[in-house]
Structures are given as C-alpha cells and as structure tokens.
mmCIF file of N, CA and C in Angstrom:
data_model
loop_
_atom_site.group_PDB
_atom_site.id
_atom_site.type_symbol
_atom_site.label_atom_id
_atom_site.label_comp_id
_atom_site.label_asym_id
_atom_site.label_seq_id
_atom_site.Cartn_x
_atom_site.Cartn_y
_atom_site.Cartn_z
ATOM 1 N N MET M 1 73.017 -37.592 -1.266
ATOM 2 C CA MET M 1 71.586 -37.459 -1.144
ATOM 3 C C MET M 1 70.932 -37.764 0.100
ATOM 4 N N ALA M 2 71.648 -38.450 0.910
ATOM 5 C CA ALA M 2 71.005 -38.862 2.475
ATOM 6 C C ALA M 2 71.225 -37.843 2.904
ATOM 7 N N THR M 3 71.406 -36.473 2.713
ATOM 8 C CA THR M 3 71.889 -35.358 3.504
ATOM 9 C C THR M 3 70.716 -34.669 3.082
ATOM 10 N N ALA M 4 70.482 -34.699 1.770
ATOM 11 C CA ALA M 4 68.974 -33.617 1.380
ATOM 12 C C ALA M 4 67.884 -34.291 2.116
ATOM 13 N N ILE M 5 67.701 -35.412 2.083
ATOM 14 C CA ILE M 5 66.962 -36.409 2.949
ATOM 15 C C ILE M 5 66.927 -35.991 4.008
ATOM 16 N N GLN M 6 68.298 -35.733 4.728
ATOM 17 C CA GLN M 6 67.550 -35.243 6.363
ATOM 18 C C GLN M 6 67.581 -33.833 6.191
ATOM 19 N N ASN M 7 68.049 -33.255 5.457
ATOM 20 C CA ASN M 7 67.524 -31.045 5.635
ATOM 21 C C ASN M 7 65.794 -31.885 5.550
ATOM 22 N N VAL M 8 65.260 -32.238 4.401
ATOM 23 C CA VAL M 8 63.969 -32.075 4.503
ATOM 24 C C VAL M 8 63.494 -33.028 5.686
ATOM 25 N N MET M 9 63.768 -34.199 6.110
ATOM 26 C CA MET M 9 63.436 -34.509 6.965
ATOM 27 C C MET M 9 63.407 -33.685 8.456
ATOM 28 N N LYS M 10 64.731 -32.695 8.556
ATOM 29 C CA LYS M 10 64.294 -31.599 9.624
ATOM 30 C C LYS M 10 63.320 -30.524 9.070
ATOM 31 N N LEU M 11 63.565 -29.982 8.221
ATOM 32 C CA LEU M 11 62.365 -28.892 7.585
ATOM 33 C C LEU M 11 60.910 -29.336 8.022
ATOM 34 N N GLY M 12 60.883 -30.772 8.004
ATOM 35 C CA GLY M 12 59.664 -31.416 8.214
ATOM 36 C C GLY M 12 59.263 -31.091 9.246
ATOM 37 N N CYS M 13 60.183 -31.789 10.442
ATOM 38 C CA CYS M 13 59.988 -32.115 11.937
ATOM 39 C C CYS M 13 59.988 -30.509 12.490
ATOM 40 N N ALA M 14 60.553 -29.192 11.662
ATOM 41 C CA ALA M 14 60.648 -27.821 12.101
ATOM 42 C C ALA M 14 58.942 -27.392 11.666
ATOM 43 N N ALA M 15 58.370 -27.500 10.783
ATOM 44 C CA ALA M 15 57.440 -27.201 10.113
ATOM 45 C C ALA M 15 56.224 -27.724 11.149
ATOM 46 N N ALA M 16 56.499 -28.918 11.275
ATOM 47 C CA ALA M 16 55.536 -30.009 12.720
ATOM 48 C C ALA M 16 55.372 -29.117 13.556
ATOM 49 N N LEU M 17 56.528 -28.789 14.477
ATOM 50 C CA LEU M 17 57.136 -27.946 15.531
ATOM 51 C C LEU M 17 56.173 -26.847 15.587
ATOM 52 N N LEU M 18 55.973 -26.249 14.720
ATOM 53 C CA LEU M 18 55.713 -24.614 14.690
ATOM 54 C C LEU M 18 54.176 -24.978 14.343
ATOM 55 N N ALA M 19 53.723 -25.553 13.498
ATOM 56 C CA ALA M 19 52.289 -25.260 13.523
ATOM 57 C C ALA M 19 51.406 -26.178 14.819
ATOM 58 N N SER M 20 51.962 -27.396 15.675
ATOM 59 C CA SER M 20 51.544 -27.536 16.800
ATOM 60 C C SER M 20 51.945 -26.439 18.114
ATOM 61 N N THR M 21 52.445 -25.178 17.586
ATOM 62 C CA THR M 21 52.760 -24.595 18.162
ATOM 63 C C THR M 21 51.472 -23.363 19.107
ATOM 64 N N PRO M 22 51.222 -23.593 20.346
ATOM 65 C CA PRO M 22 49.860 -23.117 20.180
ATOM 66 C C PRO M 22 50.270 -21.379 20.093
ATOM 67 N N ALA M 23 49.496 -20.450 19.855
ATOM 68 C CA ALA M 23 49.393 -19.375 19.114
ATOM 69 C C ALA M 23 48.787 -18.422 20.873
ATOM 70 N N LEU M 24 49.625 -17.732 21.151
ATOM 71 C CA LEU M 24 49.752 -16.486 21.945
ATOM 72 C C LEU M 24 48.286 -15.523 22.092
ATOM 73 N N ALA M 25 47.574 -15.442 22.428
ATOM 74 C CA ALA M 25 46.442 -14.862 22.532
ATOM 75 C C ALA M 25 46.448 -13.288 23.328
ATOM 76 N N ARG M 26 46.538 -12.281 22.625
ATOM 77 C CA ARG M 26 46.464 -10.820 23.504
ATOM 78 C C ARG M 26 44.973 -10.408 23.856
ATOM 79 N N PRO M 27 45.224 -9.940 24.940
ATOM 80 C CA PRO M 27 43.596 -9.202 25.701
ATOM 81 C C PRO M 27 43.025 -8.868 24.252
ATOM 82 N N GLN M 28 41.679 -9.154 24.703
ATOM 83 C CA GLN M 28 40.796 -8.846 23.518
ATOM 84 C C GLN M 28 40.374 -7.115 23.289
ATOM 85 N N ALA M 29 40.433 -6.699 22.124
ATOM 86 C CA ALA M 29 40.496 -5.258 22.058
ATOM 87 C C ALA M 29 38.868 -4.958 21.460
ATOM 88 N N SER M 30 38.177 -3.828 22.431
ATOM 89 C CA SER M 30 37.120 -3.674 21.928
ATOM 90 C C SER M 30 37.057 -1.808 21.167
ATOM 91 N N GLY M 31 36.332 -1.962 20.271
ATOM 92 C CA GLY M 31 35.897 -0.583 19.506
ATOM 93 C C GLY M 31 34.210 -0.333 19.502
ATOM 94 N N SER M 32 33.786 0.954 18.831
ATOM 95 C CA SER M 32 32.789 1.161 18.448
ATOM 96 C C SER M 32 33.015 2.208 17.540
ATOM 97 N N PHE M 33 31.829 1.622 16.543
ATOM 98 C CA PHE M 33 31.858 2.865 15.269
ATOM 99 C C PHE M 33 30.117 3.338 15.253
ATOM 100 N N GLN M 34 29.746 3.762 14.130
ATOM 101 C CA GLN M 34 28.514 4.722 14.315
ATOM 102 C C GLN M 34 28.074 4.430 12.645
ATOM 103 N N VAL M 35 27.244 4.356 12.272
ATOM 104 C CA VAL M 35 26.793 3.739 10.954
ATOM 105 C C VAL M 35 25.465 4.642 10.961
ATOM 106 N N THR M 36 25.183 5.499 10.224
ATOM 107 C CA THR M 36 24.062 6.260 9.742
ATOM 108 C C THR M 36 23.661 6.106 8.278
ATOM 109 N N ALA M 37 22.035 6.178 8.305
ATOM 110 C CA ALA M 37 21.374 5.793 7.253
ATOM 111 C C ALA M 37 20.390 6.638 6.896
ATOM 112 N N THR M 38 20.535 7.513 5.490
ATOM 113 C CA THR M 38 19.403 7.943 4.989
ATOM 114 C C THR M 38 18.393 7.055 4.305
ATOM 115 N N VAL M 39 16.727 6.811 4.608
ATOM 116 C CA VAL M 39 16.067 6.255 3.941
ATOM 117 C C VAL M 39 14.950 7.116 2.956
ATOM 118 N N PRO M 40 14.792 7.007 1.957
ATOM 119 C CA PRO M 40 14.008 8.053 1.424
ATOM 120 C C PRO M 40 12.665 7.647 1.907
ATOM 121 N N MET M 41 11.954 8.697 1.977
ATOM 122 C CA MET M 41 10.462 8.565 2.341
ATOM 123 C C MET M 41 9.229 7.472 0.704
ATOM 124 N N ALA M 42 8.498 7.129 0.998
ATOM 125 C CA ALA M 42 8.209 6.161 0.047
ATOM 126 C C ALA M 42 6.654 5.862 0.538
ATOM 127 N N CYS M 43 5.442 6.262 -0.191
ATOM 128 C CA CYS M 43 4.520 6.345 0.234
ATOM 129 C C CYS M 43 3.336 5.615 -1.412
ATOM 130 N N TRP M 44 2.994 4.758 -1.283
ATOM 131 C CA TRP M 44 2.090 4.385 -2.365
ATOM 132 C C TRP M 44 0.513 3.398 -1.922
ATOM 133 N N VAL M 45 -0.170 3.265 -3.165
ATOM 134 C CA VAL M 45 -1.028 2.645 -3.085
ATOM 135 C C VAL M 45 -1.401 2.145 -3.954
ATOM 136 N N ASN M 46 -1.917 0.917 -3.980
ATOM 137 C CA ASN M 46 -2.252 -0.106 -5.432
ATOM 138 C C ASN M 46 -3.538 -0.509 -4.778
ATOM 139 N N HIS M 47 -4.140 -1.153 -6.186
ATOM 140 C CA HIS M 47 -5.618 -1.729 -5.876
ATOM 141 C C HIS M 47 -5.102 -2.976 -6.436
ATOM 142 N N SER M 48 -5.704 -4.033 -5.955
ATOM 143 C CA SER M 48 -5.442 -5.881 -6.590
ATOM 144 C C SER M 48 -6.589 -6.028 -6.887
ATOM 145 N N VAL M 49 -7.774 -5.577 -6.140
ATOM 146 C CA VAL M 49 -8.954 -5.812 -7.071
ATOM 147 C C VAL M 49 -10.179 -4.881 -6.846
ATOM 148 N N HIS M 50 -10.614 -4.167 -7.957
ATOM 149 C CA HIS M 50 -11.434 -2.958 -7.866
ATOM 150 C C HIS M 50 -12.652 -3.460 -7.191
ATOM 151 N N ALA M 51 -13.167 -2.486 -6.751
ATOM 152 C CA ALA M 51 -14.607 -2.556 -6.151
ATOM 153 C C ALA M 51 -15.779 -1.911 -7.069
ATOM 154 N N ASP M 52 -16.710 -2.498 -7.541
ATOM 155 C CA ASP M 52 -17.868 -2.375 -8.096
ATOM 156 C C ASP M 52 -18.935 -1.538 -7.131
ATOM 157 N N ALA M 53 -19.143 -0.156 -8.100
ATOM 158 C CA ALA M 53 -19.949 0.360 -6.856
ATOM 159 C C ALA M 53 -21.299 0.288 -7.362
ATOM 160 N N LEU M 54 -21.311 -0.183 -8.470
ATOM 161 C CA LEU M 54 -23.190 -1.033 -8.922
ATOM 162 C C LEU M 54 -23.592 -2.045 -8.661
ATOM 163 N N GLY M 55 -22.411 -3.125 -7.841
ATOM 164 C CA GLY M 55 -22.673 -4.316 -7.861
ATOM 165 C C GLY M 55 -22.036 -4.797 -6.272
ATOM 166 N N ASN M 56 -22.045 -5.592 -5.818
ATOM 167 C CA ASN M 56 -21.597 -5.912 -4.382
ATOM 168 C C ASN M 56 -20.249 -6.412 -3.862
ATOM 169 N N SER M 57 -19.466 -6.234 -5.257
ATOM 170 C CA SER M 57 -18.125 -7.266 -5.329
ATOM 171 C C SER M 57 -17.054 -6.226 -4.611
ATOM 172 N N PRO M 58 -16.302 -6.867 -3.338
ATOM 173 C CA PRO M 58 -15.633 -5.995 -2.649
ATOM 174 C C PRO M 58 -14.453 -5.705 -3.364
ATOM 175 N N GLY M 59 -13.305 -4.629 -2.602
ATOM 176 C CA GLY M 59 -11.844 -4.340 -3.823
ATOM 177 C C GLY M 59 -11.165 -5.048 -2.103
ATOM 178 N N LEU M 60 -9.861 -4.712 -3.224
ATOM 179 C CA LEU M 60 -8.622 -4.791 -1.876
ATOM 180 C C LEU M 60 -7.727 -4.112 -2.406
ATOM 181 N N VAL M 61 -6.937 -3.108 -1.508
ATOM 182 C CA VAL M 61 -5.605 -2.427 -1.707
ATOM 183 C C VAL M 61 -4.808 -2.516 -0.566
ATOM 184 N N THR M 62 -3.465 -2.590 -1.283
ATOM 185 C CA THR M 62 -2.498 -2.257 -0.556
ATOM 186 C C THR M 62 -2.155 -0.857 -0.414
ATOM 187 N N GLU M 63 -1.999 -0.669 0.762
ATOM 188 C CA GLU M 63 -1.230 0.927 1.028
ATOM 189 C C GLU M 63 -0.220 0.623 1.902
ATOM 190 N N GLY M 64 0.936 1.517 1.679
ATOM 191 C CA GLY M 64 1.921 1.749 2.451
ATOM 192 C C GLY M 64 2.745 2.815 2.539
ATOM 193 N N CYS M 65 3.353 3.310 3.578
ATOM 194 C CA CYS M 65 4.179 4.898 3.433
ATOM 195 C C CYS M 65 5.259 4.007 4.833
ATOM 196 N N ASN M 66 6.396 4.641 4.425
ATOM 197 C CA ASN M 66 7.209 4.354 5.535
ATOM 198 C C ASN M 66 7.763 6.086 6.751
ATOM 199 N N SER M 67 6.041 7.149 6.329
ATOM 200 C CA SER M 67 6.462 8.505 6.544
ATOM 201 C C SER M 67 6.379 8.140 8.383
ATOM 202 N N ALA M 68 7.288 8.604 9.093
ATOM 203 C CA ALA M 68 6.962 8.564 10.833
ATOM 204 C C ALA M 68 5.687 8.838 11.212
ATOM 205 N N SER M 69 5.912 10.118 10.366
ATOM 206 C CA SER M 69 4.097 10.586 10.982
ATOM 207 C C SER M 69 2.886 10.100 10.456
ATOM 208 N N GLY M 70 2.868 8.828 9.691
ATOM 209 C CA GLY M 70 1.665 8.488 8.899
ATOM 210 C C GLY M 70 1.392 8.953 7.812
ATOM 211 N N TYR M 71 0.155 8.687 6.861
ATOM 212 C CA TYR M 71 -0.561 9.112 5.706
ATOM 213 C C TYR M 71 -1.819 8.999 5.444
ATOM 214 N N LEU M 72 -2.221 9.886 4.442
ATOM 215 C CA LEU M 72 -3.596 9.786 4.730
ATOM 216 C C LEU M 72 -3.834 9.621 2.872
ATOM 217 N N VAL M 73 -4.890 8.692 3.253
ATOM 218 C CA VAL M 73 -5.376 8.156 1.375
ATOM 219 C C VAL M 73 -6.879 8.774 1.028
ATOM 220 N N SER M 74 -6.713 9.520 -0.111
ATOM 221 C CA SER M 74 -7.816 9.881 -0.750
ATOM 222 C C SER M 74 -8.282 9.198 -1.876
ATOM 223 N N ALA M 75 -9.589 9.695 -1.964
ATOM 224 C CA ALA M 75 -10.512 8.923 -3.251
ATOM 225 C C ALA M 75 -10.532 10.513 -4.239
ATOM 226 N N GLN M 76 -10.715 10.115 -5.123
ATOM 227 C CA GLN M 76 -11.080 11.139 -6.287
ATOM 228 C C GLN M 76 -12.217 10.097 -7.497
ATOM 229 N N TYR M 77 -13.038 11.026 -7.848
ATOM 230 C CA TYR M 77 -14.066 10.446 -8.261
ATOM 231 C C TYR M 77 -14.611 11.342 -8.968
ATOM 232 N N ARG M 78 -15.880 11.171 -10.479
ATOM 233 C CA ARG M 78 -16.700 11.813 -10.928
ATOM 234 C C ARG M 78 -17.604 12.600 -9.928
ATOM 235 N N PRO M 79 -17.986 14.180 -10.281
ATOM 236 C CA PRO M 79 -18.700 14.558 -9.074
ATOM 237 C C PRO M 79 -20.141 14.068 -9.301
ATOM 238 N N LEU M 80 -21.018 13.952 -7.707
ATOM 239 C CA LEU M 80 -21.717 13.399 -7.428
ATOM 240 C C LEU M 80 -23.233 14.496 -8.176
ATOM 241 N N ALA M 81 -23.845 13.794 -8.752
ATOM 242 C CA ALA M 81 -25.470 14.462 -9.072
ATOM 243 C C ALA M 81 -26.084 14.902 -7.492
ATOM 244 N N GLN M 82 -27.034 15.562 -7.824
ATOM 245 C CA GLN M 82 -28.032 16.204 -6.503
ATOM 246 C C GLN M 82 -28.771 14.994 -6.043
ATOM 247 N N THR M 83 -28.843 13.725 -7.201
ATOM 248 C CA THR M 83 -29.835 12.808 -6.644
ATOM 249 C C THR M 83 -28.921 11.346 -6.487
ATOM 250 N N GLU M 84 -27.548 11.645 -6.458
ATOM 251 C CA GLU M 84 -26.527 10.810 -6.278
ATOM 252 C C GLU M 84 -26.019 10.708 -4.808
ATOM 253 N N ARG M 85 -25.980 9.299 -4.285
ATOM 254 C CA ARG M 85 -25.307 9.209 -3.463
ATOM 255 C C ARG M 85 -24.488 8.078 -3.025
ATOM 256 N N ALA M 86 -23.701 7.761 -2.153
ATOM 257 C CA ALA M 86 -22.520 6.443 -2.245
ATOM 258 C C ALA M 86 -22.224 6.474 -0.641
ATOM 259 N N ARG M 87 -22.072 5.559 -0.131
ATOM 260 C CA ARG M 87 -21.125 5.053 1.171
ATOM 261 C C ARG M 87 -20.160 4.384 0.577
ATOM 262 N N LEU M 88 -19.182 4.381 0.956
ATOM 263 C CA LEU M 88 -17.307 3.759 1.600
ATOM 264 C C LEU M 88 -17.517 3.345 2.277
ATOM 265 N N LEU M 89 -17.304 2.060 2.414
ATOM 266 C CA LEU M 89 -16.807 0.990 3.324
ATOM 267 C C LEU M 89 -15.272 0.684 3.392
ATOM 268 N N TYR M 90 -14.831 1.418 3.966
ATOM 269 C CA TYR M 90 -13.340 1.409 3.591
ATOM 270 C C TYR M 90 -12.158 1.185 4.724
ATOM 271 N N GLY M 91 -11.749 -0.773 4.992
ATOM 272 C CA GLY M 91 -11.420 -1.462 6.350
ATOM 273 C C GLY M 91 -12.796 -0.952 7.553
ATOM 274 N N ASP M 92 -12.227 -0.385 8.688
ATOM 275 C CA ASP M 92 -13.037 -0.325 9.493
ATOM 276 C C ASP M 92 -14.050 0.940 9.616
ATOM 277 N N SER M 93 -13.770 2.058 8.665
ATOM 278 C CA SER M 93 -14.063 3.277 8.420
ATOM 279 C C SER M 93 -15.236 3.347 7.235
ATOM 280 N N THR M 94 -16.693 4.136 7.809
ATOM 281 C CA THR M 94 -16.942 4.251 6.554
ATOM 282 C C THR M 94 -17.397 5.958 6.340
ATOM 283 N N VAL M 95 -17.494 5.916 5.103
ATOM 284 C CA VAL M 95 -17.434 7.534 4.520
ATOM 285 C C VAL M 95 -18.213 7.594 3.740
ATOM 286 N N GLU M 96 -19.316 8.716 3.686
ATOM 287 C CA GLU M 96 -20.379 9.479 2.878
ATOM 288 C C GLU M 96 -19.606 9.912 1.904
ATOM 289 N N LEU M 97 -19.636 9.480 0.780
ATOM 290 C CA LEU M 97 -18.940 10.195 -0.657
ATOM 291 C C LEU M 97 -19.619 11.799 -0.685
ATOM 292 N N SER M 98 -18.217 12.685 -0.780
ATOM 293 C CA SER M 98 -18.907 13.858 -0.806
ATOM 294 C C SER M 98 -19.325 14.418 -2.569
ATOM 295 N N ALA M 99 -20.199 15.018 -2.474
ATOM 296 C CA ALA M 99 -20.590 15.327 -4.653
ATOM 297 C C ALA M 99 -19.208 15.777 -4.793
ATOM 298 N N LEU M 100 -18.672 16.585 -4.533
ATOM 299 C CA LEU M 100 -17.470 17.358 -4.774
ATOM 300 C C LEU M 100 -16.798 16.598 -6.107
ATOM 301 N N GLY M 101 -16.512 15.261 -5.542
ATOM 302 C CA GLY M 101 -15.634 14.704 -6.137
ATOM 303 C C GLY M 101 -14.332 13.988 -5.900
ATOM 304 N N MET M 102 -13.684 14.308 -4.209
ATOM 305 C CA MET M 102 -12.691 14.066 -3.382
ATOM 306 C C MET M 102 -12.898 13.957 -2.477
ATOM 307 N N GLN M 103 -12.635 12.900 -1.562
ATOM 308 C CA GLN M 103 -12.827 12.762 -0.285
ATOM 309 C C GLN M 103 -11.632 11.788 0.581
ATOM 310 N N GLU M 104 -11.250 12.343 1.646
ATOM 311 C CA GLU M 104 -10.290 11.347 2.775
ATOM 312 C C GLU M 104 -11.120 10.352 2.807
ATOM 313 N N VAL M 105 -10.529 9.049 2.649
ATOM 314 C CA VAL M 105 -10.988 7.798 2.828
ATOM 315 C C VAL M 105 -10.453 7.654 4.259
ATOM 316 N N HIS M 106 -8.792 7.618 4.625
ATOM 317 C CA HIS M 106 -8.241 6.770 5.146
ATOM 318 C C HIS M 106 -6.778 7.293 5.951
ATOM 319 N N ARG M 107 -6.381 7.621 6.824
ATOM 320 C CA ARG M 107 -5.742 8.220 7.864
ATOM 321 C C ARG M 107 -4.868 7.200 9.066
ATOM 322 N N GLU M 108 -3.840 6.915 8.559
ATOM 323 C CA GLU M 108 -2.909 6.253 9.438
ATOM 324 C C GLU M 108 -1.724 7.084 10.228
ATOM 325 N N TYR M 109 -1.430 6.784 11.616
ATOM 326 C CA TYR M 109 -0.273 7.346 12.357
ATOM 327 C C TYR M 109 0.813 6.592 12.088
ATOM 328 N N GLY M 110 1.983 6.471 12.054
ATOM 329 C CA GLY M 110 2.854 5.959 12.144
ATOM 330 C C GLY M 110 3.183 5.289 10.549
ATOM 331 N N PRO M 111 4.661 4.661 10.406
ATOM 332 C CA PRO M 111 4.487 3.880 9.084
ATOM 333 C C PRO M 111 3.875 2.276 9.229
ATOM 334 N N ARG M 112 3.952 1.874 8.168
ATOM 335 C CA ARG M 112 3.231 0.744 8.125
ATOM 336 C C ARG M 112 2.580 0.256 6.291
ATOM 337 N N ILE M 113 2.518 -1.101 6.058
ATOM 338 C CA ILE M 113 2.039 -1.485 4.819
ATOM 339 C C ILE M 113 1.133 -2.141 5.305
ATOM 340 N N GLN M 114 -0.338 -2.399 4.646
ATOM 341 C CA GLN M 114 -1.455 -2.972 5.178
ATOM 342 C C GLN M 114 -2.508 -3.305 4.132
ATOM 343 N N GLN M 115 -3.178 -4.561 3.941
ATOM 344 C CA GLN M 115 -4.235 -4.782 2.914
ATOM 345 C C GLN M 115 -5.292 -3.942 3.644
ATOM 346 N N ILE M 116 -6.472 -3.362 3.103
ATOM 347 C CA ILE M 116 -7.282 -2.819 3.029
ATOM 348 C C ILE M 116 -8.783 -3.434 2.166
ATOM 349 N N THR M 117 -9.717 -4.086 3.052
ATOM 350 C CA THR M 117 -10.517 -4.204 1.559
ATOM 351 C C THR M 117 -11.884 -3.279 2.025
ATOM 352 N N TYR M 118 -12.289 -2.908 0.734
ATOM 353 C CA TYR M 118 -13.462 -1.703 1.030
ATOM 354 C C TYR M 118 -14.522 -2.139 -0.216
ATOM 355 N N ARG M 119 -15.494 -1.941 0.003
ATOM 356 C CA ARG M 119 -16.811 -1.841 -0.520
ATOM 357 C C ARG M 119 -17.632 -0.200 -0.970
ATOM 358 N N PHE M 120 -18.435 -0.506 -1.768
ATOM 359 C CA PHE M 120 -19.616 0.179 -1.578
ATOM 360 C C PHE M 120 -20.823 -0.298 -1.077
ATOM 361 N N ASP M 121 -21.583 0.829 -0.561
ATOM 362 C CA ASP M 121 -23.008 0.258 0.033
ATOM 363 C C ASP M 121 -23.920 1.772 0.214
ATOM 364 N N GLN M 122 -25.131 1.354 0.144
ATOM 365 C CA GLN M 122 -26.413 2.658 0.342
ATOM 366 C C GLN M 122 -25.717 3.391 -1.059
ATOM 367 N N VAL M 123 -25.601 2.500 -2.304
ATOM 368 C CA VAL M 123 -25.429 3.465 -3.559
ATOM 369 C C VAL M 123 -26.759 3.895 -4.394
ATOM 370 N N SER M 124 -26.761 4.774 -4.508
ATOM 371 C CA SER M 124 -27.717 5.508 -5.932
ATOM 372 C C SER M 124 -27.246 6.172 -6.520
ATOM 373 N N LEU M 125 -26.774 5.661 -7.622
ATOM 374 C CA LEU M 125 -25.937 6.498 -9.025
ATOM 375 C C LEU M 125 -26.516 6.529 -10.348
ATOM 376 N N GLU M 126 -26.793 7.229 -10.976
ATOM 377 C CA GLU M 126 -27.140 7.122 -11.823
ATOM 378 C C GLU M 126 -26.470 7.004 -13.523
ATOM 379 N N ALA M 127 -24.888 6.665 -12.841
ATOM 380 C CA ALA M 127 -23.704 6.704 -13.765
ATOM 381 C C ALA M 127 -22.880 5.549 -12.815
ATOM 382 N N PRO M 128 -21.750 4.877 -13.913
ATOM 383 C CA PRO M 128 -20.517 4.042 -13.191
ATOM 384 C C PRO M 128 -20.168 4.721 -12.479
ATOM 385 N N LEU M 129 -19.423 4.923 -11.216
ATOM 386 C CA LEU M 129 -18.454 5.643 -10.478
ATOM 387 C C LEU M 129 -16.888 4.613 -10.366
ATOM 388 N N THR M 130 -15.945 5.316 -10.988
ATOM 389 C CA THR M 130 -14.344 4.643 -10.800
ATOM 390 C C THR M 130 -13.794 5.832 -9.820
ATOM 391 N N LEU M 131 -13.228 4.948 -8.393
ATOM 392 C CA LEU M 131 -12.673 5.711 -7.413
ATOM 393 C C LEU M 131 -11.280 5.442 -7.779
ATOM 394 N N SER M 132 -10.445 6.820 -7.788
ATOM 395 C CA SER M 132 -8.511 6.493 -8.107
ATOM 396 C C SER M 132 -8.254 6.794 -6.548
ATOM 397 N N LEU M 133 -7.346 6.050 -6.184
ATOM 398 C CA LEU M 133 -6.878 6.720 -5.033
ATOM 399 C C LEU M 133 -5.705 6.842 -4.914
ATOM 400 N N THR M 134 -5.382 8.005 -4.255
ATOM 401 C CA THR M 134 -3.818 8.456 -3.558
ATOM 402 C C THR M 134 -3.504 8.627 -2.491
ATOM 403 N N ILE M 135 -2.077 8.391 -2.264
ATOM 404 C CA ILE M 135 -1.969 8.350 -0.744
ATOM 405 C C ILE M 135 -0.859 9.631 -0.649
ATOM 406 N N GLN M 136 -0.504 10.292 0.505
ATOM 407 C CA GLN M 136 0.287 11.089 0.628
ATOM 408 C C GLN M 136 0.868 11.311 2.018
ATOM 409 N N PRO M 137 2.045 11.378 2.562
ATOM 410 C CA PRO M 137 2.892 11.773 3.924
ATOM 411 C C PRO M 137 1.956 12.412 4.650
ATOM 412 N N ILE M 138 1.869 12.479 5.767
ATOM 413 C CA ILE M 138 1.210 13.618 6.837
ATOM 414 C C ILE M 138 2.553 14.226 7.556
#
C-alpha cells in the first residue's frame, strides 16, 4: 500500500512539474484570406402617417434603398381635373402635381434610409386625393 501511495505521489509531482513548465512559443505566423458577399438590392417606402390633401396635417414616409447609384420616389394618384391643382412639399422639395396622375417627387444619389415629412400646399380639389408612393433604384 505504501508503494501505491508513493507511486501516486510521484505521478502527482510529475504532473505538477509538467503543468508548471512554460510552453515554448513559435514565431507568430501570419496569413490572409478574402471574403466576398453579394447583398441583394432592396428598396422600400413606407407611410407612417398619411397626409391629408384637404386638411393641413403632414404625413411621414420612411424611404430606403441600398442601390449604390441611388433611387427615385414617384407618386401615383387620380388624374386631376382641369380646375384642380395641388402642390406637394416633400422634404425640402416642392412639386406641382401633374394632372396626369403621376409625378416624380424625390431623387437621391447613393444608398440611404431616411424619414421624410410631406404635406400638401396650395390645394384646389373637387374630390379627395390619395397618394400612392413607389420607389425604384436608379
């Protein structure tokens, strides 16, 4: 039994000696690798708040597109009668709405996500007017 205890003690001392021996470091290796990824193009425009053409309440739109060349936002609406007119203040832009029922309202160069406040101004309408906004990459 004493021999078994001595063997265990020897093993314990050897393990402690190995554990306390410093590791030898080799010169640091270097290398490189290349990672490529393809990100699909995505563009969207969402109304948070719809503006009222016959009232004075503003609307809020979030527009975003990751196209490197940018994007344009267009408005579609019912055609205006000859006696009707409406001006749209879209962010910093002022746009006279075309009688045809569609109009480019905003253009950005480069990718971005942003919120735009818009409202109607100088409105003379015979019926309600609702905008539908679309976005497309340039």
